Amino acid sequence: MDSFLIALESQPFAVAIVEGASLFPWIETVHVIAIVTVVGTISVVDLRLLGVQAHVASARRLMAQLLPATWIAFAIALVSGLLMFSSKAVKYAANGPFQAKMLLLLLAGANMALFHVLTHKDIAVWDTGRTPPSAKLAGALSLALWTCIIALGRWIGFTV
Amino acid sequence: MSIESFSVWLDKTPLSLEIKGAAWFVPAVQTMHIAAICVVIGSSLLMDLRLLGVAKDVPISVYVRRYSPWIGISIAVLLLSGITLIIGEPGRTLGNWVFWTKMALVTLGALLTAVFAVPVAQDEIYWDSGRRRQAATLIATLSLAVWVAVIVCGRWIAYVL
């Protein structure tokens, strides 16, 4: 693992991020824009799952409108995150808040996958009406996880 | 009193020392700050895209009623958390031109939101009339650009000065 991390750090793009004074802040800026878009759009869906009305009654339509934007923003956050990681791979990999953030990202992914497998299949039943408890739980978990992911992201900056 | 001497004075006040005192406090306030930005961005993205003509089957007034209050609440949270962060580290912000650029942009963003949302309270189809379409496109594009620029400035306060 360590040799992989060291190899990553010595990649030309990783070296460029370390050496270019303004490269890291710009990547970080893109990362922040991406993550606020992820959380901003997913929260509207989460709140709908919790029972707060959005601009359309149909939960399915709301998800079809918003989640593509969430995924594009997530992809940008992932790439910019990987680039920042590569600049100090050994340090980030050993950083507690970083490890916790990765764990919570996996949990957020698992929460979403479970929602799709267990709850979303019955969406025709509750699409424009009251959401079932399992949908409420998924929405609440998603909101909580993403808030913690933001907090841990901020913590990394203070501890690496 | 100049900005510099005010900043030096503020830095030594008991409140500032309290904010600096606990290591977890500043990141926690920053997290609140970012969470509020998420709400502003999510809400303006939906309102502005609708103003640009996306998902036209839902009236603009529905978007305004649903999302503009969230922008108002979030700006209040942003101001409170932002002021807390400034009291904690006045030297980092008050003498920083990026910070003041950000403040100008936040004011512009709030004004654009009001210009968009206020007429809709009186007239639900205000922005739907043909001759206002161009103005609506301009306001929506500008508003999205301004909020993105606010985030850029927010991040760069830490790197400039």
PDB file of C-alpha atoms in Angstrom:
ATOM      1  CA  MET A   1       0.000   0.000   0.000  1.00  0.00           C
ATOM      2  CA  ASP A   2       2.732   2.442   1.000  1.00  0.00           C
ATOM      3  CA  SER A   3       4.682   1.829  -2.192  1.00  0.00           C
ATOM      4  CA  PHE A   4       1.521   2.521  -4.196  1.00  0.00           C
ATOM      5  CA  LEU A   5       0.955   5.788  -2.299  1.00  0.00           C
ATOM      6  CA  ILE A   6       4.579   6.837  -2.795  1.00  0.00           C
ATOM      7  CA  ALA A   7       4.333   5.988  -6.503  1.00  0.00           C
ATOM      8  CA  LEU A   8       1.165   8.075  -6.709  1.00  0.00           C
ATOM      9  CA  GLU A   9       2.913  11.028  -5.071  1.00  0.00           C
ATOM     10  CA  SER A  10       5.716  10.888  -7.614  1.00  0.00           C
ATOM     11  CA  GLN A  11       3.379  11.065 -10.624  1.00  0.00           C
ATOM     12  CA  PRO A  12       3.999  14.212 -12.702  1.00  0.00           C
ATOM     13  CA  PHE A  13       0.515  15.629 -11.960  1.00  0.00           C
ATOM     14  CA  ALA A  14       0.964  15.072  -8.215  1.00  0.00           C
ATOM     15  CA  VAL A  15       4.365  16.788  -8.277  1.00  0.00           C
ATOM     16  CA  ALA A  16       2.869  19.662 -10.292  1.00  0.00           C
ATOM     17  CA  ILE A  17       0.135  20.141  -7.648  1.00  0.00           C
ATOM     18  CA  VAL A  18       2.736  20.301  -4.875  1.00  0.00           C
ATOM     19  CA  GLU A  19       5.050  22.648  -6.760  1.00  0.00           C
ATOM     20  CA  GLY A  20       2.544  24.980  -8.446  1.00  0.00           C
ATOM     21  CA  ALA A  21       1.561  27.552  -5.835  1.00  0.00           C
ATOM     22  CA  SER A  22      -1.964  28.117  -7.128  1.00  0.00           C
ATOM     23  CA  LEU A  23      -2.832  24.656  -8.461  1.00  0.00           C
ATOM     24  CA  PHE A  24      -3.907  23.155  -5.126  1.00  0.00           C
ATOM     25  CA  PRO A  25      -6.206  26.067  -4.167  1.00  0.00           C
ATOM     26  CA  TRP A  26      -7.862  25.978  -7.600  1.00  0.00           C
ATOM     27  CA  ILE A  27      -8.484  22.226  -7.387  1.00  0.00           C
ATOM     28  CA  GLU A  28      -9.813  22.767  -3.861  1.00  0.00           C
ATOM     29  CA  THR A  29     -12.123  25.508  -5.172  1.00  0.00           C
ATOM     30  CA  VAL A  30     -13.501  23.175  -7.857  1.00  0.00           C
ATOM     31  CA  HIS A  31     -13.932  20.497  -5.151  1.00  0.00           C
ATOM     32  CA  VAL A  32     -15.966  22.895  -2.976  1.00  0.00           C
ATOM     33  CA  ILE A  33     -18.172  23.988  -5.901  1.00  0.00           C
ATOM     34  CA  ALA A  34     -18.736  20.327  -6.781  1.00  0.00           C
ATOM     35  CA  ILE A  35     -19.545  19.204  -3.241  1.00  0.00           C
ATOM     36  CA  VAL A  36     -21.973  22.055  -2.510  1.00  0.00           C
ATOM     37  CA  THR A  37     -23.752  21.109  -5.748  1.00  0.00           C
ATOM     38  CA  VAL A  38     -23.851  17.436  -4.681  1.00  0.00           C
ATOM     39  CA  VAL A  39     -25.233  18.259  -1.239  1.00  0.00           C
ATOM     40  CA  GLY A  40     -27.442  21.123  -2.438  1.00  0.00           C
ATOM     41  CA  THR A  41     -29.247  18.947  -4.965  1.00  0.00           C
ATOM     42  CA  ILE A  42     -29.351  15.725  -2.952  1.00  0.00           C
ATOM     43  CA  SER A  43     -30.807  17.577   0.075  1.00  0.00           C
ATOM     44  CA  VAL A  44     -33.869  18.572  -1.951  1.00  0.00           C
ATOM     45  CA  VAL A  45     -34.440  14.871  -2.704  1.00  0.00           C
ATOM     46  CA  ASP A  46     -33.690  13.875   0.924  1.00  0.00           C
ATOM     47  CA  LEU A  47     -36.170  16.441   2.222  1.00  0.00           C
ATOM     48  CA  ARG A  48     -38.793  15.150  -0.235  1.00  0.00           C
ATOM     49  CA  LEU A  49     -38.194  11.645   1.129  1.00  0.00           C
ATOM     50  CA  LEU A  50     -38.695  13.091   4.618  1.00  0.00           C
ATOM     51  CA  GLY A  51     -42.033  14.521   3.478  1.00  0.00           C
ATOM     52  CA  VAL A  52     -41.150  18.128   2.586  1.00  0.00           C
ATOM     53  CA  GLN A  53     -42.779  19.073  -0.717  1.00  0.00           C
ATOM     54  CA  ALA A  54     -40.491  20.108  -3.563  1.00  0.00           C
ATOM     55  CA  HIS A  55     -41.444  22.018  -6.719  1.00  0.00           C
ATOM     56  CA  VAL A  56     -42.986  18.906  -8.267  1.00  0.00           C
ATOM     57  CA  ALA A  57     -45.292  16.488  -6.458  1.00  0.00           C
ATOM     58  CA  SER A  58     -43.757  13.356  -7.985  1.00  0.00           C
ATOM     59  CA  ALA A  59     -40.712  12.064  -6.096  1.00  0.00           C
ATOM     60  CA  ARG A  60     -39.716  10.051  -9.149  1.00  0.00           C
ATOM     61  CA  ARG A  61     -39.765  13.140 -11.363  1.00  0.00           C
ATOM     62  CA  LEU A  62     -37.814  15.130  -8.769  1.00  0.00           C
ATOM     63  CA  MET A  63     -35.123  12.459  -8.684  1.00  0.00           C
ATOM     64  CA  ALA A  64     -35.009  12.277 -12.491  1.00  0.00           C
ATOM     65  CA  GLN A  65     -34.512  16.059 -12.618  1.00  0.00           C
ATOM     66  CA  LEU A  66     -31.946  16.426  -9.854  1.00  0.00           C
ATOM     67  CA  LEU A  67     -29.902  13.261  -9.545  1.00  0.00           C
ATOM     68  CA  PRO A  68     -28.115  13.579 -12.925  1.00  0.00           C
ATOM     69  CA  ALA A  69     -26.759  16.938 -11.704  1.00  0.00           C
ATOM     70  CA  THR A  70     -25.808  15.301  -8.393  1.00  0.00           C
ATOM     71  CA  TRP A  71     -23.879  12.571 -10.211  1.00  0.00           C
ATOM     72  CA  ILE A  72     -22.028  14.965 -12.525  1.00  0.00           C
ATOM     73  CA  ALA A  73     -21.036  17.099  -9.534  1.00  0.00           C
ATOM     74  CA  PHE A  74     -20.016  13.963  -7.624  1.00  0.00           C
ATOM     75  CA  ALA A  75     -17.759  12.871 -10.491  1.00  0.00           C
ATOM     76  CA  ILE A  76     -16.079  16.307 -10.449  1.00  0.00           C
ATOM     77  CA  ALA A  77     -15.691  16.107  -6.656  1.00  0.00           C
ATOM     78  CA  LEU A  78     -14.176  12.640  -6.989  1.00  0.00           C
ATOM     79  CA  VAL A  79     -11.616  13.643  -9.637  1.00  0.00           C
ATOM     80  CA  SER A  80     -10.642  16.862  -7.835  1.00  0.00           C
ATOM     81  CA  GLY A  81     -10.481  14.925  -4.556  1.00  0.00           C
ATOM     82  CA  LEU A  82      -8.198  12.290  -6.084  1.00  0.00           C
ATOM     83  CA  LEU A  83      -5.914  15.008  -7.445  1.00  0.00           C
ATOM     84  CA  MET A  84      -5.609  16.611  -3.986  1.00  0.00           C
ATOM     85  CA  PHE A  85      -5.080  13.178  -2.437  1.00  0.00           C
ATOM     86  CA  SER A  86      -2.261  12.406  -4.889  1.00  0.00           C
ATOM     87  CA  SER A  87      -0.311  15.472  -3.761  1.00  0.00           C
ATOM     88  CA  LYS A  88       0.137  14.075  -0.221  1.00  0.00           C
ATOM     89  CA  ALA A  89      -1.088  10.500  -0.578  1.00  0.00           C
ATOM     90  CA  VAL A  90       0.869   9.025   2.347  1.00  0.00           C
ATOM     91  CA  LYS A  91      -0.238  11.765   4.756  1.00  0.00           C
ATOM     92  CA  TYR A  92      -3.921  11.709   3.698  1.00  0.00           C
ATOM     93  CA  ALA A  93      -4.115   7.911   3.836  1.00  0.00           C
ATOM     94  CA  ALA A  94      -2.885   8.007   7.457  1.00  0.00           C
ATOM     95  CA  ASN A  95      -5.178  10.904   8.442  1.00  0.00           C
ATOM     96  CA  GLY A  96      -8.068   9.936  10.760  1.00  0.00           C
ATOM     97  CA  PRO A  97     -10.662  12.429   9.432  1.00  0.00           C
ATOM     98  CA  PHE A  98      -9.772  11.407   5.860  1.00  0.00           C
ATOM     99  CA  GLN A  99     -10.319   7.724   6.656  1.00  0.00           C
ATOM    100  CA  ALA A 100     -13.598   8.542   8.393  1.00  0.00           C
ATOM    101  CA  LYS A 101     -14.705  10.627   5.403  1.00  0.00           C
ATOM    102  CA  MET A 102     -14.057   7.740   3.010  1.00  0.00           C
ATOM    103  CA  LEU A 103     -15.986   5.391   5.308  1.00  0.00           C
ATOM    104  CA  LEU A 104     -18.973   7.781   5.415  1.00  0.00           C
ATOM    105  CA  LEU A 105     -18.889   8.138   1.615  1.00  0.00           C
ATOM    106  CA  LEU A 106     -19.174   4.357   1.386  1.00  0.00           C
ATOM    107  CA  LEU A 107     -22.058   4.432   3.887  1.00  0.00           C
ATOM    108  CA  ALA A 108     -23.808   7.160   1.872  1.00  0.00           C
ATOM    109  CA  GLY A 109     -23.400   4.970  -1.216  1.00  0.00           C
ATOM    110  CA  ALA A 110     -24.737   1.913   0.636  1.00  0.00           C
ATOM    111  CA  ASN A 111     -27.698   3.936   1.941  1.00  0.00           C
ATOM    112  CA  MET A 112     -28.532   5.021  -1.613  1.00  0.00           C
ATOM    113  CA  ALA A 113     -28.136   1.480  -2.983  1.00  0.00           C
ATOM    114  CA  LEU A 114     -30.398   0.063  -0.247  1.00  0.00           C
ATOM    115  CA  PHE A 115     -32.973   2.758  -0.955  1.00  0.00           C
ATOM    116  CA  HIS A 116     -32.994   1.831  -4.635  1.00  0.00           C
ATOM    117  CA  VAL A 117     -33.234  -1.888  -3.986  1.00  0.00           C
ATOM    118  CA  LEU A 118     -35.752  -1.834  -1.103  1.00  0.00           C
ATOM    119  CA  THR A 119     -37.830   1.343  -1.333  1.00  0.00           C
ATOM    120  CA  HIS A 120     -37.604   2.758  -4.829  1.00  0.00           C
ATOM    121  CA  LYS A 121     -39.155  -0.343  -6.411  1.00  0.00           C
ATOM    122  CA  ASP A 122     -42.484   0.526  -4.755  1.00  0.00           C
ATOM    123  CA  ILE A 123     -42.261   4.202  -5.693  1.00  0.00           C
ATOM    124  CA  ALA A 124     -45.443   4.018  -7.808  1.00  0.00           C
ATOM    125  CA  VAL A 125     -47.358   3.556  -4.538  1.00  0.00           C
ATOM    126  CA  TRP A 126     -46.052   6.674  -2.801  1.00  0.00           C
ATOM    127  CA  ASP A 127     -44.697   8.751  -5.705  1.00  0.00           C
ATOM    128  CA  THR A 128     -46.928  11.810  -5.227  1.00  0.00           C
ATOM    129  CA  GLY A 129     -48.045  11.144  -1.669  1.00  0.00           C
ATOM    130  CA  ARG A 130     -46.696  10.423   1.795  1.00  0.00           C
ATOM    131  CA  THR A 131     -43.377   8.622   1.852  1.00  0.00           C
ATOM    132  CA  PRO A 132     -42.991   5.268   3.649  1.00  0.00           C
ATOM    133  CA  PRO A 133     -40.819   5.035   6.805  1.00  0.00           C
ATOM    134  CA  SER A 134     -38.000   3.369   4.855  1.00  0.00           C
ATOM    135  CA  ALA A 135     -37.847   6.380   2.502  1.00  0.00           C
ATOM    136  CA  LYS A 136     -37.844   8.761   5.483  1.00  0.00           C
ATOM    137  CA  LEU A 137     -35.004   6.809   7.063  1.00  0.00           C
ATOM    138  CA  ALA A 138     -33.001   6.900   3.803  1.00  0.00           C
ATOM    139  CA  GLY A 139     -33.549  10.681   3.506  1.00  0.00           C
ATOM    140  CA  ALA A 140     -32.570  11.362   7.123  1.00  0.00           C
ATOM    141  CA  LEU A 141     -29.479   9.149   6.892  1.00  0.00           C
ATOM    142  CA  SER A 142     -28.402  10.797   3.655  1.00  0.00           C
ATOM    143  CA  LEU A 143     -28.737  14.317   5.131  1.00  0.00           C
ATOM    144  CA  ALA A 144     -26.810  13.289   8.266  1.00  0.00           C
ATOM    145  CA  LEU A 145     -24.074  11.470   6.338  1.00  0.00           C
ATOM    146  CA  TRP A 146     -23.465  14.312   3.880  1.00  0.00           C
ATOM    147  CA  THR A 147     -23.322  16.881   6.675  1.00  0.00           C
ATOM    148  CA  CYS A 148     -20.710  14.737   8.450  1.00  0.00           C
ATOM    149  CA  ILE A 149     -18.816  14.305   5.163  1.00  0.00           C
ATOM    150  CA  ILE A 150     -18.577  18.105   4.838  1.00  0.00           C
ATOM    151  CA  ALA A 151     -17.443  18.379   8.468  1.00  0.00           C
ATOM    152  CA  LEU A 152     -14.772  15.702   8.020  1.00  0.00           C
ATOM    153  CA  GLY A 153     -13.602  17.329   4.792  1.00  0.00           C
ATOM    154  CA  ARG A 154     -13.087  20.556   6.716  1.00  0.00           C
ATOM    155  CA  TRP A 155     -11.341  18.637   9.505  1.00  0.00           C
ATOM    156  CA  ILE A 156      -8.832  17.146   7.056  1.00  0.00           C
ATOM    157  CA  GLY A 157      -7.664  20.665   6.217  1.00  0.00           C
ATOM    158  CA  PHE A 158      -6.862  21.306   9.882  1.00  0.00           C
ATOM    159  CA  THR A 159      -5.148  17.999  10.626  1.00  0.00           C
ATOM    160  CA  VAL A 160      -3.077  17.013   7.569  1.00  0.00           C
TER     161      VAL A 160
ATOM    162  CA  MET B   1      -9.838  53.753  13.843  1.00  0.00           C
ATOM    163  CA  SER B   2      -8.348  52.085  10.792  1.00  0.00           C
ATOM    164  CA  ILE B   3      -9.320  48.605   9.664  1.00  0.00           C
ATOM    165  CA  GLU B   4      -5.899  47.331  10.773  1.00  0.00           C
ATOM    166  CA  SER B   5      -6.126  48.695  14.304  1.00  0.00           C
ATOM    167  CA  PHE B   6      -9.752  47.518  14.596  1.00  0.00           C
ATOM    168  CA  SER B   7      -8.616  44.085  13.451  1.00  0.00           C
ATOM    169  CA  VAL B   8      -5.781  44.033  16.013  1.00  0.00           C
ATOM    170  CA  TRP B   9      -8.197  45.129  18.774  1.00  0.00           C
ATOM    171  CA  LEU B  10     -10.802  42.555  17.756  1.00  0.00           C
ATOM    172  CA  ASP B  11      -8.163  39.824  17.729  1.00  0.00           C
ATOM    173  CA  LYS B  12      -7.457  40.460  21.443  1.00  0.00           C
ATOM    174  CA  THR B  13     -11.069  40.613  22.658  1.00  0.00           C
ATOM    175  CA  PRO B  14     -12.220  37.841  25.046  1.00  0.00           C
ATOM    176  CA  LEU B  15     -14.755  36.632  22.457  1.00  0.00           C
ATOM    177  CA  SER B  16     -12.062  36.236  19.803  1.00  0.00           C
ATOM    178  CA  LEU B  17      -9.820  34.386  22.257  1.00  0.00           C
ATOM    179  CA  GLU B  18     -12.742  32.132  23.177  1.00  0.00           C
ATOM    180  CA  ILE B  19     -13.368  31.290  19.483  1.00  0.00           C
ATOM    181  CA  LYS B  20      -9.669  30.549  18.914  1.00  0.00           C
ATOM    182  CA  GLY B  21      -9.459  28.606  22.194  1.00  0.00           C
ATOM    183  CA  ALA B  22     -11.106  25.324  21.244  1.00  0.00           C
ATOM    184  CA  ALA B  23      -9.549  23.593  18.241  1.00  0.00           C
ATOM    185  CA  TRP B  24     -12.870  22.059  17.132  1.00  0.00           C
ATOM    186  CA  PHE B  25     -14.833  25.305  17.135  1.00  0.00           C
ATOM    187  CA  VAL B  26     -13.603  26.993  13.925  1.00  0.00           C
ATOM    188  CA  PRO B  27     -13.938  23.861  11.737  1.00  0.00           C
ATOM    189  CA  ALA B  28     -17.416  23.285  13.203  1.00  0.00           C
ATOM    190  CA  VAL B  29     -18.515  26.831  12.310  1.00  0.00           C
ATOM    191  CA  GLN B  30     -16.942  26.455   8.857  1.00  0.00           C
ATOM    192  CA  THR B  31     -18.965  23.261   8.392  1.00  0.00           C
ATOM    193  CA  MET B  32     -22.182  25.169   9.190  1.00  0.00           C
ATOM    194  CA  HIS B  33     -21.034  27.850   6.757  1.00  0.00           C
ATOM    195  CA  ILE B  34     -20.508  25.303   3.956  1.00  0.00           C
ATOM    196  CA  ALA B  35     -23.804  23.529   4.726  1.00  0.00           C
ATOM    197  CA  ALA B  36     -25.584  26.880   4.314  1.00  0.00           C
ATOM    198  CA  ILE B  37     -23.776  27.466   0.997  1.00  0.00           C
ATOM    199  CA  CYS B  38     -25.068  24.049  -0.151  1.00  0.00           C
ATOM    200  CA  VAL B  39     -28.618  25.274   0.493  1.00  0.00           C
ATOM    201  CA  VAL B  40     -28.028  28.579  -1.325  1.00  0.00           C
ATOM    202  CA  ILE B  41     -26.508  26.787  -4.327  1.00  0.00           C
ATOM    203  CA  GLY B  42     -29.161  24.053  -4.453  1.00  0.00           C
ATOM    204  CA  SER B  43     -31.978  26.609  -4.197  1.00  0.00           C
ATOM    205  CA  SER B  44     -30.564  29.133  -6.671  1.00  0.00           C
ATOM    206  CA  LEU B  45     -29.628  26.394  -9.118  1.00  0.00           C
ATOM    207  CA  LEU B  46     -33.265  25.244  -9.232  1.00  0.00           C
ATOM    208  CA  MET B  47     -34.745  28.760  -9.355  1.00  0.00           C
ATOM    209  CA  ASP B  48     -32.265  30.059 -11.924  1.00  0.00           C
ATOM    210  CA  LEU B  49     -32.510  27.008 -14.195  1.00  0.00           C
ATOM    211  CA  ARG B  50     -36.298  27.407 -14.179  1.00  0.00           C
ATOM    212  CA  LEU B  51     -35.881  31.093 -15.036  1.00  0.00           C
ATOM    213  CA  LEU B  52     -33.609  29.985 -17.904  1.00  0.00           C
ATOM    214  CA  GLY B  53     -36.447  27.857 -19.219  1.00  0.00           C
ATOM    215  CA  VAL B  54     -35.809  24.353 -17.787  1.00  0.00           C
ATOM    216  CA  ALA B  55     -38.880  22.302 -16.667  1.00  0.00           C
ATOM    217  CA  LYS B  56     -41.368  24.915 -17.867  1.00  0.00           C
ATOM    218  CA  ASP B  57     -44.483  22.924 -16.973  1.00  0.00           C
ATOM    219  CA  VAL B  58     -44.097  23.990 -13.318  1.00  0.00           C
ATOM    220  CA  PRO B  59     -44.866  27.726 -12.798  1.00  0.00           C
ATOM    221  CA  ILE B  60     -41.973  29.977 -11.725  1.00  0.00           C
ATOM    222  CA  SER B  61     -44.005  31.067  -8.691  1.00  0.00           C
ATOM    223  CA  VAL B  62     -43.910  27.490  -7.338  1.00  0.00           C
ATOM    224  CA  TYR B  63     -40.100  27.535  -7.399  1.00  0.00           C
ATOM    225  CA  VAL B  64     -39.918  30.987  -5.839  1.00  0.00           C
ATOM    226  CA  ARG B  65     -42.319  30.085  -3.036  1.00  0.00           C
ATOM    227  CA  ARG B  66     -40.538  26.786  -2.366  1.00  0.00           C
ATOM    228  CA  TYR B  67     -36.891  27.844  -2.550  1.00  0.00           C
ATOM    229  CA  SER B  68     -36.434  31.587  -2.018  1.00  0.00           C
ATOM    230  CA  PRO B  69     -37.195  31.438   1.753  1.00  0.00           C
ATOM    231  CA  TRP B  70     -34.385  28.876   2.070  1.00  0.00           C
ATOM    232  CA  ILE B  71     -31.981  31.310   0.416  1.00  0.00           C
ATOM    233  CA  GLY B  72     -33.000  34.011   2.912  1.00  0.00           C
ATOM    234  CA  ILE B  73     -32.536  31.697   5.916  1.00  0.00           C
ATOM    235  CA  SER B  74     -29.212  30.429   4.565  1.00  0.00           C
ATOM    236  CA  ILE B  75     -27.863  33.939   4.020  1.00  0.00           C
ATOM    237  CA  ALA B  76     -28.715  34.688   7.671  1.00  0.00           C
ATOM    238  CA  VAL B  77     -26.822  31.533   8.772  1.00  0.00           C
ATOM    239  CA  LEU B  78     -23.933  32.496   6.488  1.00  0.00           C
ATOM    240  CA  LEU B  79     -23.737  35.983   8.004  1.00  0.00           C
ATOM    241  CA  LEU B  80     -23.816  34.681  11.583  1.00  0.00           C
ATOM    242  CA  SER B  81     -21.252  31.933  11.004  1.00  0.00           C
ATOM    243  CA  GLY B  82     -19.157  34.284   8.855  1.00  0.00           C
ATOM    244  CA  ILE B  83     -19.125  36.998  11.540  1.00  0.00           C
ATOM    245  CA  THR B  84     -18.106  34.340  14.103  1.00  0.00           C
ATOM    246  CA  LEU B  85     -15.196  33.304  11.888  1.00  0.00           C
ATOM    247  CA  ILE B  86     -14.142  36.946  11.388  1.00  0.00           C
ATOM    248  CA  ILE B  87     -14.157  37.609  15.152  1.00  0.00           C
ATOM    249  CA  GLY B  88     -11.996  34.500  15.597  1.00  0.00           C
ATOM    250  CA  GLU B  89      -9.469  35.487  12.920  1.00  0.00           C
ATOM    251  CA  PRO B  90      -9.969  39.150  11.956  1.00  0.00           C
ATOM    252  CA  GLY B  91      -6.483  39.468  10.449  1.00  0.00           C
ATOM    253  CA  ARG B  92      -7.310  36.821   7.876  1.00  0.00           C
ATOM    254  CA  THR B  93     -10.330  38.653   6.473  1.00  0.00           C
ATOM    255  CA  LEU B  94     -10.756  42.350   7.241  1.00  0.00           C
ATOM    256  CA  GLY B  95      -7.594  43.452   5.446  1.00  0.00           C
ATOM    257  CA  ASN B  96      -8.094  40.979   2.587  1.00  0.00           C
ATOM    258  CA  TRP B  97      -9.359  42.298  -0.758  1.00  0.00           C
ATOM    259  CA  VAL B  98     -10.733  38.862  -1.692  1.00  0.00           C
ATOM    260  CA  PHE B  99     -12.956  39.006   1.401  1.00  0.00           C
ATOM    261  CA  TRP B 100     -14.358  42.422   0.415  1.00  0.00           C
ATOM    262  CA  THR B 101     -14.887  41.233  -3.168  1.00  0.00           C
ATOM    263  CA  LYS B 102     -16.811  38.315  -1.718  1.00  0.00           C
ATOM    264  CA  MET B 103     -18.969  40.674   0.385  1.00  0.00           C
ATOM    265  CA  ALA B 104     -19.772  42.767  -2.708  1.00  0.00           C
ATOM    266  CA  LEU B 105     -20.694  39.603  -4.621  1.00  0.00           C
ATOM    267  CA  VAL B 106     -22.897  38.290  -1.770  1.00  0.00           C
ATOM    268  CA  THR B 107     -24.748  41.625  -1.762  1.00  0.00           C
ATOM    269  CA  LEU B 108     -25.203  41.367  -5.538  1.00  0.00           C
ATOM    270  CA  GLY B 109     -26.378  37.735  -5.258  1.00  0.00           C
ATOM    271  CA  ALA B 110     -28.943  38.636  -2.596  1.00  0.00           C
ATOM    272  CA  LEU B 111     -30.152  41.617  -4.675  1.00  0.00           C
ATOM    273  CA  LEU B 112     -30.531  39.473  -7.811  1.00  0.00           C
ATOM    274  CA  THR B 113     -32.535  36.907  -5.823  1.00  0.00           C
ATOM    275  CA  ALA B 114     -34.809  39.697  -4.560  1.00  0.00           C
ATOM    276  CA  VAL B 115     -35.178  41.167  -8.081  1.00  0.00           C
ATOM    277  CA  PHE B 116     -36.229  37.711  -9.237  1.00  0.00           C
ATOM    278  CA  ALA B 117     -38.463  36.707  -6.320  1.00  0.00           C
ATOM    279  CA  VAL B 118     -40.197  39.926  -5.184  1.00  0.00           C
ATOM    280  CA  PRO B 119     -42.234  40.666  -8.370  1.00  0.00           C
ATOM    281  CA  VAL B 120     -43.504  37.060  -8.375  1.00  0.00           C
ATOM    282  CA  ALA B 121     -45.252  37.673  -5.029  1.00  0.00           C
ATOM    283  CA  GLN B 122     -47.449  40.309  -6.743  1.00  0.00           C
ATOM    284  CA  ASP B 123     -47.773  38.728 -10.179  1.00  0.00           C
ATOM    285  CA  GLU B 124     -47.277  34.980 -10.559  1.00  0.00           C
ATOM    286  CA  ILE B 125     -46.593  35.172 -14.301  1.00  0.00           C
ATOM    287  CA  TYR B 126     -44.369  38.263 -14.088  1.00  0.00           C
ATOM    288  CA  TRP B 127     -41.381  36.617 -15.797  1.00  0.00           C
ATOM    289  CA  ASP B 128     -43.433  34.727 -18.370  1.00  0.00           C
ATOM    290  CA  SER B 129     -44.294  37.739 -20.507  1.00  0.00           C
ATOM    291  CA  GLY B 130     -42.341  37.817 -23.764  1.00  0.00           C
ATOM    292  CA  ARG B 131     -40.494  41.086 -23.278  1.00  0.00           C
ATOM    293  CA  ARG B 132     -39.222  40.119 -19.792  1.00  0.00           C
ATOM    294  CA  ARG B 133     -37.705  36.847 -20.998  1.00  0.00           C
ATOM    295  CA  GLN B 134     -34.384  38.479 -21.910  1.00  0.00           C
ATOM    296  CA  ALA B 135     -34.078  40.181 -18.542  1.00  0.00           C
ATOM    297  CA  ALA B 136     -34.918  36.873 -16.844  1.00  0.00           C
ATOM    298  CA  THR B 137     -32.160  35.056 -18.745  1.00  0.00           C
ATOM    299  CA  LEU B 138     -29.669  37.746 -17.789  1.00  0.00           C
ATOM    300  CA  ILE B 139     -30.668  37.696 -14.095  1.00  0.00           C
ATOM    301  CA  ALA B 140     -30.521  33.892 -13.884  1.00  0.00           C
ATOM    302  CA  THR B 141     -27.136  33.596 -15.599  1.00  0.00           C
ATOM    303  CA  LEU B 142     -25.670  36.416 -13.540  1.00  0.00           C
ATOM    304  CA  SER B 143     -27.044  34.948 -10.308  1.00  0.00           C
ATOM    305  CA  LEU B 144     -25.480  31.515 -10.935  1.00  0.00           C
ATOM    306  CA  ALA B 145     -22.160  33.118 -11.889  1.00  0.00           C
ATOM    307  CA  VAL B 146     -22.225  35.344  -8.788  1.00  0.00           C
ATOM    308  CA  TRP B 147     -22.812  32.446  -6.354  1.00  0.00           C
ATOM    309  CA  VAL B 148     -20.020  30.408  -7.955  1.00  0.00           C
ATOM    310  CA  ALA B 149     -17.726  33.460  -7.722  1.00  0.00           C
ATOM    311  CA  VAL B 150     -18.685  33.802  -4.035  1.00  0.00           C
ATOM    312  CA  ILE B 151     -17.448  30.240  -3.418  1.00  0.00           C
ATOM    313  CA  VAL B 152     -14.240  30.913  -5.363  1.00  0.00           C
ATOM    314  CA  CYS B 153     -13.568  34.011  -3.232  1.00  0.00           C
ATOM    315  CA  GLY B 154     -14.462  32.114  -0.056  1.00  0.00           C
ATOM    316  CA  ARG B 155     -11.818  29.510  -0.739  1.00  0.00           C
ATOM    317  CA  TRP B 156      -9.216  32.044  -1.872  1.00  0.00           C
ATOM    318  CA  ILE B 157      -9.473  34.199   1.278  1.00  0.00           C
ATOM    319  CA  ALA B 158      -7.278  31.516   2.848  1.00  0.00           C
ATOM    320  CA  TYR B 159      -4.593  31.843   0.170  1.00  0.00           C
ATOM    321  CA  VAL B 160      -4.362  35.589  -0.529  1.00  0.00           C
ATOM    322  CA  LEU B 161      -2.601  38.158   1.729  1.00  0.00           C
TER     323      LEU B 161
END
